[in-house]
Coordinates of C-alpha atoms and ligand atoms in Angstrom, one line a residue:
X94 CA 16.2 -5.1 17.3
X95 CA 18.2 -4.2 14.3
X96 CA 17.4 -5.4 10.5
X97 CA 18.6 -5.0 7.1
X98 CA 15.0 -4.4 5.9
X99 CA 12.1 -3.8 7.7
X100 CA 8.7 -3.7 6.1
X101 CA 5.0 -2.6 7.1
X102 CA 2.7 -4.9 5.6
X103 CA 2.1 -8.2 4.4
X104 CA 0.2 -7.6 0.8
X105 CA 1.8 -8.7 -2.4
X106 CA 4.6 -6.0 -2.4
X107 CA 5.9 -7.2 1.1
X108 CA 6.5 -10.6 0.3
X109 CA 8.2 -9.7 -2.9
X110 CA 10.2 -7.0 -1.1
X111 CA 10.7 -10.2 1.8
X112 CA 11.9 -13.1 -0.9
X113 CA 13.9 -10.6 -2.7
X114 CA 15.8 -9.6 0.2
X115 CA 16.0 -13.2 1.9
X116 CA 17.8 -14.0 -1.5
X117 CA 20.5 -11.2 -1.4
X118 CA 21.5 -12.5 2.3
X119 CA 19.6 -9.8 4.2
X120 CA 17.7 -9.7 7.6
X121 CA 13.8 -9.0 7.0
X122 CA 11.1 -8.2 9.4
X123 CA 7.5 -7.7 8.5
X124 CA 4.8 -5.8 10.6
X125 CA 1.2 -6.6 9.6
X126 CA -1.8 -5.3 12.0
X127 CA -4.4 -7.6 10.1
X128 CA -4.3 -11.1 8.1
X129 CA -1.1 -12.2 6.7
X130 CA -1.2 -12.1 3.0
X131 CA -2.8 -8.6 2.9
X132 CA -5.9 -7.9 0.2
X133 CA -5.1 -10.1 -2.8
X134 CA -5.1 -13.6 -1.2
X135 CA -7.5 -12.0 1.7
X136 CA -10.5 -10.3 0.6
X137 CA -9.4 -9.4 -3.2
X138 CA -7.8 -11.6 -6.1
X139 CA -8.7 -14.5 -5.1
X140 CA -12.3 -14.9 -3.2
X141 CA -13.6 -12.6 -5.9
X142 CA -12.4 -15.1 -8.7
X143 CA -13.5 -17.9 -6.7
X144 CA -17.2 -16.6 -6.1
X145 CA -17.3 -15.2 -9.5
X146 CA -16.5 -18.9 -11.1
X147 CA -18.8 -20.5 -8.8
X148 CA -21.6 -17.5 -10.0
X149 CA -20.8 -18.3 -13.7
X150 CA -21.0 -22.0 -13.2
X151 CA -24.4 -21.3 -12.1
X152 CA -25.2 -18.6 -14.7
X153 CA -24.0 -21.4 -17.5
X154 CA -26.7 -24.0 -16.3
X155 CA -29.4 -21.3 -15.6
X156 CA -28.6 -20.5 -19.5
X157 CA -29.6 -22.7 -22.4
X158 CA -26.6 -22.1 -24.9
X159 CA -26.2 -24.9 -27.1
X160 CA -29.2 -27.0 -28.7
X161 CA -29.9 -30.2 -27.4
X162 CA -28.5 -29.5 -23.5
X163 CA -30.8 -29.0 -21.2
X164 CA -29.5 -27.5 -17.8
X165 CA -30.9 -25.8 -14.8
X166 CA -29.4 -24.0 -11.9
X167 CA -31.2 -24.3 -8.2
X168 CA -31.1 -22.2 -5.8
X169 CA -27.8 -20.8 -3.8
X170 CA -26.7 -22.1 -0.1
X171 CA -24.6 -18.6 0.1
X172 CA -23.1 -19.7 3.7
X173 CA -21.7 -22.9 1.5
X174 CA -20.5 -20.9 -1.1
X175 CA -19.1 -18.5 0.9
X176 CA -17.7 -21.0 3.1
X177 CA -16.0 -23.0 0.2
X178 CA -14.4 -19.9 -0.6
X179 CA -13.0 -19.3 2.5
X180 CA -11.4 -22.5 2.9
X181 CA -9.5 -22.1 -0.5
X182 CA -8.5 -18.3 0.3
X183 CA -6.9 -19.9 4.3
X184 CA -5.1 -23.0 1.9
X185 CA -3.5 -20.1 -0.5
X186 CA -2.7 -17.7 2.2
X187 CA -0.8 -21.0 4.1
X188 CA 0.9 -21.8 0.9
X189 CA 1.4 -19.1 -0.9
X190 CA 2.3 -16.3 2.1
X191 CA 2.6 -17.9 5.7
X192 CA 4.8 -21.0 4.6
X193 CA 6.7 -18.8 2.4
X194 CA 7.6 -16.4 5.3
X195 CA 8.5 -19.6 7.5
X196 CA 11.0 -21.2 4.1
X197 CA 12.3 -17.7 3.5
X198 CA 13.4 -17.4 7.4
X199 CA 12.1 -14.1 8.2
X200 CA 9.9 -12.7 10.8
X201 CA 6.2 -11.4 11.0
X202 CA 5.0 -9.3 13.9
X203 CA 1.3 -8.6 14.4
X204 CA 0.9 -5.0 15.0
X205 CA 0.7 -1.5 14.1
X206 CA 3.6 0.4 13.0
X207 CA 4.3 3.8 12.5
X208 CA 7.6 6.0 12.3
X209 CA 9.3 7.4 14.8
X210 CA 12.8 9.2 15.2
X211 CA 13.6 12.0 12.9
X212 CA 14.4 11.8 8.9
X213 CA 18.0 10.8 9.9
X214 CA 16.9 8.3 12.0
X215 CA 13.8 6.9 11.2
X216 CA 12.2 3.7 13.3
X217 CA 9.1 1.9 13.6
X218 CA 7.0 2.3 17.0
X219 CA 5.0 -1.2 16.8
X220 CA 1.5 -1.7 18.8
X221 CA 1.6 -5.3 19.0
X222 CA -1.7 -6.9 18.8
X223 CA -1.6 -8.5 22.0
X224 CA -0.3 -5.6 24.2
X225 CA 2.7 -3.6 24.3
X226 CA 5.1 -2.3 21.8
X227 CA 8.1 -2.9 20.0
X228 CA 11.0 -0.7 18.5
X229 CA 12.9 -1.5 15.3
X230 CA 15.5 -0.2 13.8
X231 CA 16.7 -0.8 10.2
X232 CA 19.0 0.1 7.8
X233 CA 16.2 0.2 5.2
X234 CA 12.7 0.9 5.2
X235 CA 9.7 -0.3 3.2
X236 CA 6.0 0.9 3.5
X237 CA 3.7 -1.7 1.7
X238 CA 0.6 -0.6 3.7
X239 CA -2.0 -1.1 0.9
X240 CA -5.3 0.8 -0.2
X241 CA -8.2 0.5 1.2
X242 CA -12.3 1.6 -0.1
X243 CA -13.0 5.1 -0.6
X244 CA -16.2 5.5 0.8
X245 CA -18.2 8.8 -0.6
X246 CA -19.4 11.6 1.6
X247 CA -23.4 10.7 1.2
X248 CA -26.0 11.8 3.7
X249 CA -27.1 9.2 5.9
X250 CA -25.1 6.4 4.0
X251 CA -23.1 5.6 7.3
X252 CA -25.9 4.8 9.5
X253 CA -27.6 3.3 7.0
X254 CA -24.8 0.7 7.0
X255 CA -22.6 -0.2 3.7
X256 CA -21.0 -3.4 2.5
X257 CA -17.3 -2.7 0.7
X258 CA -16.4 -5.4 -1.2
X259 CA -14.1 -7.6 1.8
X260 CA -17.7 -7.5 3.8
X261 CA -20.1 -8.7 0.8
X262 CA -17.9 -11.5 0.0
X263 CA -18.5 -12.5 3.8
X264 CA -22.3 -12.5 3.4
X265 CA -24.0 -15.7 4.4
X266 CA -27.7 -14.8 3.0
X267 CA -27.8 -13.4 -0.4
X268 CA -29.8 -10.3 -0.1
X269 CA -32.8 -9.8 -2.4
X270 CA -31.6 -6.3 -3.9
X271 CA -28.3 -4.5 -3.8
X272 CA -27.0 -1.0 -5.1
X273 CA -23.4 -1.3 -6.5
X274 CA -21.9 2.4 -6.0
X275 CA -19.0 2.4 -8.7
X276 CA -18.9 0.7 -11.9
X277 CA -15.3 0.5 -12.2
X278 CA -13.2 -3.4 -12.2
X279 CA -13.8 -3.7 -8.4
X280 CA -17.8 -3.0 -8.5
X281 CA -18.5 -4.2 -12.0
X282 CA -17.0 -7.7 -10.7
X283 CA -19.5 -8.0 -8.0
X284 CA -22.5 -6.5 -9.4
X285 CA -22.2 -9.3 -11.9
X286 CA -21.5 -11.8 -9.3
X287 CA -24.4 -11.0 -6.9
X288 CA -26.4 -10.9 -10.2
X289 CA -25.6 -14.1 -11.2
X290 CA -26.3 -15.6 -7.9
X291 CA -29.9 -14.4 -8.1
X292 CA -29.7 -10.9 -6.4
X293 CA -31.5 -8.0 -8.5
X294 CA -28.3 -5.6 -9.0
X295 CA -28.5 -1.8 -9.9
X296 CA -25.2 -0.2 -10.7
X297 CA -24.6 3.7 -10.1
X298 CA -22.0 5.3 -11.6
X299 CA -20.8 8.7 -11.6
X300 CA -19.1 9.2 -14.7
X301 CA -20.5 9.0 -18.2
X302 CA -20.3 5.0 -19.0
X303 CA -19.3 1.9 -17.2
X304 CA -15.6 1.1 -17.2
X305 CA -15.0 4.6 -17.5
X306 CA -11.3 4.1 -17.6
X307 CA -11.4 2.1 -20.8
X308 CA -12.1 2.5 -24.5
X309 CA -15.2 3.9 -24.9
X310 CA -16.5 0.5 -27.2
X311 CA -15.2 -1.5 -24.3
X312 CA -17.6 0.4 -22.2
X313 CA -20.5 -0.1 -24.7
X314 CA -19.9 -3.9 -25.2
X315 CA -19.8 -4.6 -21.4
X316 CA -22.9 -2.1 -20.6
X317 CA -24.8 -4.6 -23.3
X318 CA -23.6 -7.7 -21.6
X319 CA -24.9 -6.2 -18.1
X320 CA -27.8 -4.8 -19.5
X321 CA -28.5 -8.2 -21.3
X322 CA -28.2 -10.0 -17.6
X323 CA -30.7 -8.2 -16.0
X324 CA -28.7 -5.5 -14.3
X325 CA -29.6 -2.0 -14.1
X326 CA -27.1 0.5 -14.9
X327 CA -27.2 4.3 -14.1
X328 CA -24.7 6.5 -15.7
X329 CA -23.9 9.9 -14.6
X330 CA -25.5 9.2 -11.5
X331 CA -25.1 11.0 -8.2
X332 CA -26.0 9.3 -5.3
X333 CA -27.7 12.0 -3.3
X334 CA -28.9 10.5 0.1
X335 CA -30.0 7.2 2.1
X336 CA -32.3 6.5 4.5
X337 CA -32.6 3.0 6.5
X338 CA -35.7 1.7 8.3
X339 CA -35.6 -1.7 9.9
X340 CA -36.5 -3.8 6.8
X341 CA -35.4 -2.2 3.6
X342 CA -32.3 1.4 2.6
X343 CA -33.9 3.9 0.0
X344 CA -31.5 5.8 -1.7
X345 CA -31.6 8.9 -3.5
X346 CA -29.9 8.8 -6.8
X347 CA -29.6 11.9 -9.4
X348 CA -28.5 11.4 -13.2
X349 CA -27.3 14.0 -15.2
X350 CA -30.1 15.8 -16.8
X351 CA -33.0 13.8 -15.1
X352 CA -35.3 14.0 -12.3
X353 CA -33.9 12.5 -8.9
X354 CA -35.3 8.6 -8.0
X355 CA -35.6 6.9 -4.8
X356 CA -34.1 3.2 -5.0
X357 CA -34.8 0.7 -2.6
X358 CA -32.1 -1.8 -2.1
X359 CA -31.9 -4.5 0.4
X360 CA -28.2 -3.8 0.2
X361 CA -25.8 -1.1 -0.6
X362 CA -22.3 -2.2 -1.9
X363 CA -19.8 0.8 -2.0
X364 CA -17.0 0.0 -4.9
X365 CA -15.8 3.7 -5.7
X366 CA -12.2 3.2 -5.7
X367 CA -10.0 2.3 -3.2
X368 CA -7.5 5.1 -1.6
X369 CA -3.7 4.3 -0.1
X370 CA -3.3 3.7 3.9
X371 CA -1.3 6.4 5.1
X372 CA -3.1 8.0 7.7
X373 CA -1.4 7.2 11.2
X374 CA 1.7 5.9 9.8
X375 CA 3.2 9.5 11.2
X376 CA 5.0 10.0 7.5
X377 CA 6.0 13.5 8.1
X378 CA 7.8 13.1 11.0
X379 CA 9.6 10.4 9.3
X380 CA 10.7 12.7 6.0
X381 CA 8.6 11.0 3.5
X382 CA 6.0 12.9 1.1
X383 CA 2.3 12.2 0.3
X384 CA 0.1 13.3 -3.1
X385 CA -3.3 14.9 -2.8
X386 CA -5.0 11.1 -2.1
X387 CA -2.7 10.2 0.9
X388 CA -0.5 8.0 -1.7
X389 CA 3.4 8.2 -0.7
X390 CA 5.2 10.0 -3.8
X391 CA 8.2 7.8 -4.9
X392 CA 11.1 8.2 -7.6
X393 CA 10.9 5.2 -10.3
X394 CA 13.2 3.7 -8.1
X395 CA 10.4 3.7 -5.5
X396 CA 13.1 5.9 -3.1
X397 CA 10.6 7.9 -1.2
X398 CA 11.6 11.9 -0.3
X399 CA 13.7 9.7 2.7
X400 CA 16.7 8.1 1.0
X401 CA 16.0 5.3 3.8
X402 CA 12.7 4.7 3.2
X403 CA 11.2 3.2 0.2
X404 CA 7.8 2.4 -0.7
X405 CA 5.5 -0.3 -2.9
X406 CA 2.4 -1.3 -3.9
X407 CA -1.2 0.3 -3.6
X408 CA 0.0 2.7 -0.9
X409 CA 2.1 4.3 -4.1
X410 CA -1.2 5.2 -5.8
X411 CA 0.1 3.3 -9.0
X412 CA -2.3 0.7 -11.1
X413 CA -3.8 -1.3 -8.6
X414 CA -2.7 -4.9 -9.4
X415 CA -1.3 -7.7 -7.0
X416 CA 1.6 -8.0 -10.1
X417 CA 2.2 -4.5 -10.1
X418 CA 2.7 -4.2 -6.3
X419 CA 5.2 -7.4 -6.4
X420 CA 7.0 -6.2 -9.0
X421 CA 8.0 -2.8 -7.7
X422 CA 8.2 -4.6 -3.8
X423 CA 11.1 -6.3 -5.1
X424 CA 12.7 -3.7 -7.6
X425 CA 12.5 -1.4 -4.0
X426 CA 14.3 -4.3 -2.0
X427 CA 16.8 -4.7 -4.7
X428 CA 17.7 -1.1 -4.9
X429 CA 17.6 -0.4 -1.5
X430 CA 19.9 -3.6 -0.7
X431 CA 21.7 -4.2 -3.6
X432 CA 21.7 -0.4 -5.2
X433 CA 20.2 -2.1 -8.4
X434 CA 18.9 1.0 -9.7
X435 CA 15.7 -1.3 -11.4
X436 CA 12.6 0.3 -12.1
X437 CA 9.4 -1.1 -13.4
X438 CA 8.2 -0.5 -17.2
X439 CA 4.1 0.2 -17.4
X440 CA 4.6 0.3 -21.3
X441 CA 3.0 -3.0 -21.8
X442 CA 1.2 -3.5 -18.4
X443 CA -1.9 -5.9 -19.1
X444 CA -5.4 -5.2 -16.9
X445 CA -8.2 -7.9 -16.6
X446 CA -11.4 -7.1 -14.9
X447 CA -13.2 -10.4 -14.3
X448 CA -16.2 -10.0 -15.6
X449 CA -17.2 -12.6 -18.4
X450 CA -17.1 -11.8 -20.6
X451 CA -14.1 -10.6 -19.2
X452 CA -12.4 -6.6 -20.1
X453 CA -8.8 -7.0 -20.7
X454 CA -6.5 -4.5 -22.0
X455 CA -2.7 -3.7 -22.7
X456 CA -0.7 -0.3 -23.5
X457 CA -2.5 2.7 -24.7
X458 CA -5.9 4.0 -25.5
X459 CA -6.4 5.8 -28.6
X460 CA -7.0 8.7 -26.5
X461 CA -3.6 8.2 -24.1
X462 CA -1.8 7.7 -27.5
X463 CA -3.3 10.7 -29.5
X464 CA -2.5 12.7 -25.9
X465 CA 1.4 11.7 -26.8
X466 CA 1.1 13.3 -30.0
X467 CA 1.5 10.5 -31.9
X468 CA -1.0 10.3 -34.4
X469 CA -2.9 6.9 -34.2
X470 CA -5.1 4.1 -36.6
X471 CA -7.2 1.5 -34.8
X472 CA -10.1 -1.0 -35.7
X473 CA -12.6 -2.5 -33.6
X474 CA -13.5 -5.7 -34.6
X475 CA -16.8 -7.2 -33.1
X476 CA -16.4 -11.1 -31.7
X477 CA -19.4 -12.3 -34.1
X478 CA -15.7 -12.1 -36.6
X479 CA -13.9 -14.9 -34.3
X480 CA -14.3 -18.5 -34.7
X481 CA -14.0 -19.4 -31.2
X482 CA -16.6 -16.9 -30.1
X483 CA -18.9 -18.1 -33.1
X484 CA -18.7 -21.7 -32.1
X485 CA -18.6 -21.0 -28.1
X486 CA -22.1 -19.4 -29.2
X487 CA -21.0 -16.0 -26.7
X488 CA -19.9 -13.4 -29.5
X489 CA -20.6 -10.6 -26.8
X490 CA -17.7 -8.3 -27.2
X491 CA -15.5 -6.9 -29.1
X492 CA -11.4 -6.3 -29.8
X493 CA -9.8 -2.9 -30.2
X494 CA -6.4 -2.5 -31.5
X495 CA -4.6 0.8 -31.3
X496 CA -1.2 1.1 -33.5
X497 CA 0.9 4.0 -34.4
X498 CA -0.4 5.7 -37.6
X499 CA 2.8 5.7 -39.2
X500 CA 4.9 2.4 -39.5
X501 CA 1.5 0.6 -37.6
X502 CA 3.5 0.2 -34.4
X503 CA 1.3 -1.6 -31.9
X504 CA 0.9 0.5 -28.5
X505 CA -2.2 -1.0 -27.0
X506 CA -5.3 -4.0 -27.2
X507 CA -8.4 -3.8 -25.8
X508 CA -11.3 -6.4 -25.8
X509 CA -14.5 -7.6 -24.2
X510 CA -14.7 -11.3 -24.7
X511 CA -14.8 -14.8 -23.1
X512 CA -11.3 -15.7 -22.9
X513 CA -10.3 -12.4 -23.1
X514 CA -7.9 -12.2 -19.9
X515 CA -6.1 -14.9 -21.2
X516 CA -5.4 -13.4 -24.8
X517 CA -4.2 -10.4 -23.3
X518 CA -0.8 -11.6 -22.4
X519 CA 0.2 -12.2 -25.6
X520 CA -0.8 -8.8 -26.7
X521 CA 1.1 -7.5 -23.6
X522 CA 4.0 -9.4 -25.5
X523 CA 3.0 -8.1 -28.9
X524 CA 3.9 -4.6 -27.7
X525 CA 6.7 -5.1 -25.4
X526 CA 8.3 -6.4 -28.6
X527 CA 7.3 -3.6 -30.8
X528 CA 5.3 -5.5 -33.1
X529 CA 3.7 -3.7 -35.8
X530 CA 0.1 -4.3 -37.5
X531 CA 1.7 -6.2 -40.0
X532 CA 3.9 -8.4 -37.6
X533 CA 0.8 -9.6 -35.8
X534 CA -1.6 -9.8 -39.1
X535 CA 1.5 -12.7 -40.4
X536 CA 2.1 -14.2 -37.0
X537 CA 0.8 -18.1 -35.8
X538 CA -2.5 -17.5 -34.1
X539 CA -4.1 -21.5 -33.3
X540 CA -7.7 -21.7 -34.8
X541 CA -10.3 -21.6 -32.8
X542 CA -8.3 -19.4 -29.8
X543 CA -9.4 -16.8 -28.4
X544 CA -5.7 -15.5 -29.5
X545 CA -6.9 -15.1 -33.3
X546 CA -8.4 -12.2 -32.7
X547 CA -5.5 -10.6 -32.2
X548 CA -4.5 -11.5 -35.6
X549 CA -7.6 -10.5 -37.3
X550 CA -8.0 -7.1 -35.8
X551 CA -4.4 -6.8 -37.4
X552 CA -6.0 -8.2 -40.7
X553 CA -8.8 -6.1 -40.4
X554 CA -6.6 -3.1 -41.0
X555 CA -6.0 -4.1 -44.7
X556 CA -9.2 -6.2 -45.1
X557 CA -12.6 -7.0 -44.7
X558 CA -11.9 -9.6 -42.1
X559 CA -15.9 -10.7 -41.6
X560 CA -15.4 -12.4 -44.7
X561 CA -12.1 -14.4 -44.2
X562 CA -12.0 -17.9 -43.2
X563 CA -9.4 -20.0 -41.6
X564 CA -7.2 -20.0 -44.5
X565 CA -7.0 -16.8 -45.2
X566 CA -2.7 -16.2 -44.1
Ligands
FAD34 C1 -12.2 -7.1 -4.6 C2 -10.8 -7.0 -5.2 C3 -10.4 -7.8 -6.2 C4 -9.1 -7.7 -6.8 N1 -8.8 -8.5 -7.8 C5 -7.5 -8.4 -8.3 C6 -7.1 -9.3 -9.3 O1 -7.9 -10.2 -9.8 N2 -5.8 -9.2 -9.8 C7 -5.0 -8.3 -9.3 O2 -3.8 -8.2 -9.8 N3 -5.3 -7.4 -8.4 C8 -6.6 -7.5 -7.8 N4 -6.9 -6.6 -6.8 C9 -5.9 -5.6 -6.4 C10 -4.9 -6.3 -5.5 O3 -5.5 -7.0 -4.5 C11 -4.0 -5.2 -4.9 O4 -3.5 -4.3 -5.9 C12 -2.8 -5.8 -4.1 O5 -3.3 -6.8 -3.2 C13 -2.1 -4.7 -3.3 O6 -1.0 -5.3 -2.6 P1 -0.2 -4.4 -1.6 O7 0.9 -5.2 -1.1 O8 0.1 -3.0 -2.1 O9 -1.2 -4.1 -0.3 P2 -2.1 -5.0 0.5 O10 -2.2 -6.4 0.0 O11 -3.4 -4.3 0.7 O12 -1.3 -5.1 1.9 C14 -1.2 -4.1 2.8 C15 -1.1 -4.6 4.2 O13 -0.6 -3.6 5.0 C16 -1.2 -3.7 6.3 N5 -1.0 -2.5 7.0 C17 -1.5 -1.2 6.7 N6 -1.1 -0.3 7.5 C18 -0.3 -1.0 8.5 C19 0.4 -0.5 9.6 N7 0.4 0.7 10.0 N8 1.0 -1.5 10.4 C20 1.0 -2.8 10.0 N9 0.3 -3.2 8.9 C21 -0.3 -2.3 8.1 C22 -2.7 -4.1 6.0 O14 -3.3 -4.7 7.1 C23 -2.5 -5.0 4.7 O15 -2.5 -6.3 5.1 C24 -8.2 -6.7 -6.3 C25 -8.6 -5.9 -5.2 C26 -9.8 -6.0 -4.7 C27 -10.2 -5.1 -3.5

């Protein structure tokens, strides 16, 4: 069978890629070996979001946080929770993938693809899931294949047995203990969710801090919350070895500078990182080139080394965002169908890790700013200086802003707060537009949003802004 576009996978960058090409006219088929939808409405975005609002519903009536309401929280029917979840996650993927596949008029075949033919005439070779194969040909390509967990070389940690972050949100039975490898977005996320649900939660991470991606006072603000939760962090920490006997894992952990300790965990969660899914695709054959982590190198066009063959998403080893995988699916489908020549602009991109308080961040860090050579100003500004955290009683946190020393240029927001995620797209704004300090120090910011802090991180680089009220323009 012949096609204008055919694609390999069904994540977040196909379906853009799909829609994008339905709407120029073209013919689109889409291979997918697993569950339609791929990892966002599967086993990512959304059944982390909706466990984690179930888990902070709970953690809000286990807390006492305004005078005068008394709540409690009970304990957790997991297999209902989990099973709540799950319904939601099949209603999304129906609406939001499946159906839109079925309006759009294109095809999905379940199986395994990988290239055959030569660089001049590349095809796929699908293993369909229920026996035999398949053969298509295309005039365009588009590999949207995805990441999938890195899972660290540690002695005995295979036969031990590991949860990734798909299997723990499967789990009918909360287990008593659990030891979150990584304490990056992914594992902070469910550390604090498993937490929350009444599981005692250690962290291990390798490098220095948590969030070790982020501004360091991010890192700081969101190691208090944890540590104020009841979850134990370990920085700089190696996980050495584990052993399993029938009832309980013990694992070997090393921190920089200290003695080794054995941890005893009724379950280990590895979250360190997640790597593209190239291997068996047959890439080589096909013309296309791979980086040192198996990701497909692209131009900003997302033309792989094969001027047929384009690629999106995860498998690119870009920022790993369902938004970010969309958006460059469609930019590939228009430039491979359409020769759009579009390419996707990071300047501004906004990041949430769902945590709550939640991290959120746009542009630059002070450090990625100072590494252009542009000299840089910031303040920090702690959320005990914004109404909304004051009267919400949850100051935990803190805002960052990071402008350009000369001329105050904005080039990047970052913040620990409740509401946090949701203030971050008007910072993403704020710097798309080139905004300066002063800009966002004059501009409307409602009272009592989460938003004003964005304006008084800009007025704190002229004034003491602890001591300014509402009125203060
Ligand atoms: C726990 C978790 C939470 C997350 N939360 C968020 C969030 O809140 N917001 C956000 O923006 N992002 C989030 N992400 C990241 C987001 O899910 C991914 O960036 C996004 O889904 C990637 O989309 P994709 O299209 O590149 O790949 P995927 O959605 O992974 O799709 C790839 C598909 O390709 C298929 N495939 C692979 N190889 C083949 C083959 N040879 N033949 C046929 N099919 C194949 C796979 O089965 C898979 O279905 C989260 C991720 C995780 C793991």
């Amino acid at each position: 069978m012949r096609y204008d576009l055919a694609i390999t996978g069904s994540g977040g960058a196909a379906f853009a890629a799909a829609i994008t090409a339905r709407d120029a006219g073209a013919s689109v088929v889409m291979i997918e070996r697993g569950t339609v939808g791929g990892t966002c409405v599967n086993t990512g975005c959304v059944p982390s979001k909706a466990l984690l609002a179930g888990a902070a519903a709970r953690h809000g009536a286990a807390g006492q946080r305004f005078p005068g309401i008394a709540t409690q929280a009970g304990p957790v029917d997991m297999a209902a929770l989990t099973g709540g979840k799950d319904d939601l996650v099949a209603a999304m993927r129906a609406g939001k993938y499946t159906g839109l596949a079925a309006d759009y008029g294109w095809e999905i075949l379940a199986g395994t693809a990988r290239f055959a033919g030569g660089p001049d005439a590349p095809a796929l070779q699908v293993r369909l899931n229920d026996g035999g194969t398949a053969t298509i040909e295309a005039g365009h390509y588009m590999v949207a294949a995805g990441a999938a967990p890195w899972i660290p070389p540690v002695s005995g940690l295979a036969g031990a047995g590991y949860l990734t972050s798909a299997t723990a949100m499967e789990l009918t039975e909360l287990p008593e203990s659990m030891l979150v490898i990584g304490g990056n977005a992914v594992g902070l996320e469910l550390a604090q969710l498993f937490a929350r649900l009444g599981t005692r939660v250690t962290i291990a991470e390798a490098l220095d801090r948590l969030a070790p991606f982020d501004e360091p006072e991010v890192s700081a603000a969101i190691e208090d919350v944890f540590e104020g939760e009841g979850i134990g962090i370990l920085t700089a920490a190696t996980v050495m070895s584990v052993r399993a006997d029938a009832t309980a894992r013990s694992v070997t952990v090393k921190t920089a500078g200290g003695p080794e300790r054995e941890l005893a965990c009724g379950q280990i969660l590895v979250a360190a990182g997640r790597r593209p899914v190239t291997t068996g695709l047959n890439l080589d054959a096909a013309g296309v080139k791979t980086g040192g982590r198996g990701e497909i190198l692209t131009d900003e066009y997302q033309r792989t080394a094969n001027p047929w063959i384009w690629a999106a998403g995860d498998v690119t080893g870009g920022p790993q965002f369902v938004y970010v995988a969309a958006a460059q699916g469609s930019r590939a489908a228009a430039n491979a169908l359409q020769n759009a020549g579009r390419t996707v602009d990071y300047a501004a991109l906004p990041r949430v890790t769902f945590t709550s308080p939640a991290i959120a961040s746009a542009g630059l860090t002070e450090t990625e700013l100072l590494g252009t050579g542009v000299p840089c100003d910031c303040r920090v500004l702690p959320l005990a200086a914004v109404p909304r955290a004051v009267v919400g009683r949850d100051t935990r946190g803190v805002v960052k802003l990071v402008a350009e020393a000369r001329g105050g240029r904005v080039r990047g927001v970052h913040a620990v707060g409740d509401g946090a995620g949701e203030m971050i797209t008007a910072a993403s704004y704020a710097i798309r537009a080139g905004m300066t300090v002063t800009d966002l120090a004059e501009a409307w910011a409602p009272y009592l949003t989460m938003s004003e802090s964005l304006r008084l991180v800009a007025q704190a680089f002229t004034r003491d802004v602890s001591r300014l009220s509402c009125c203060a323009a």
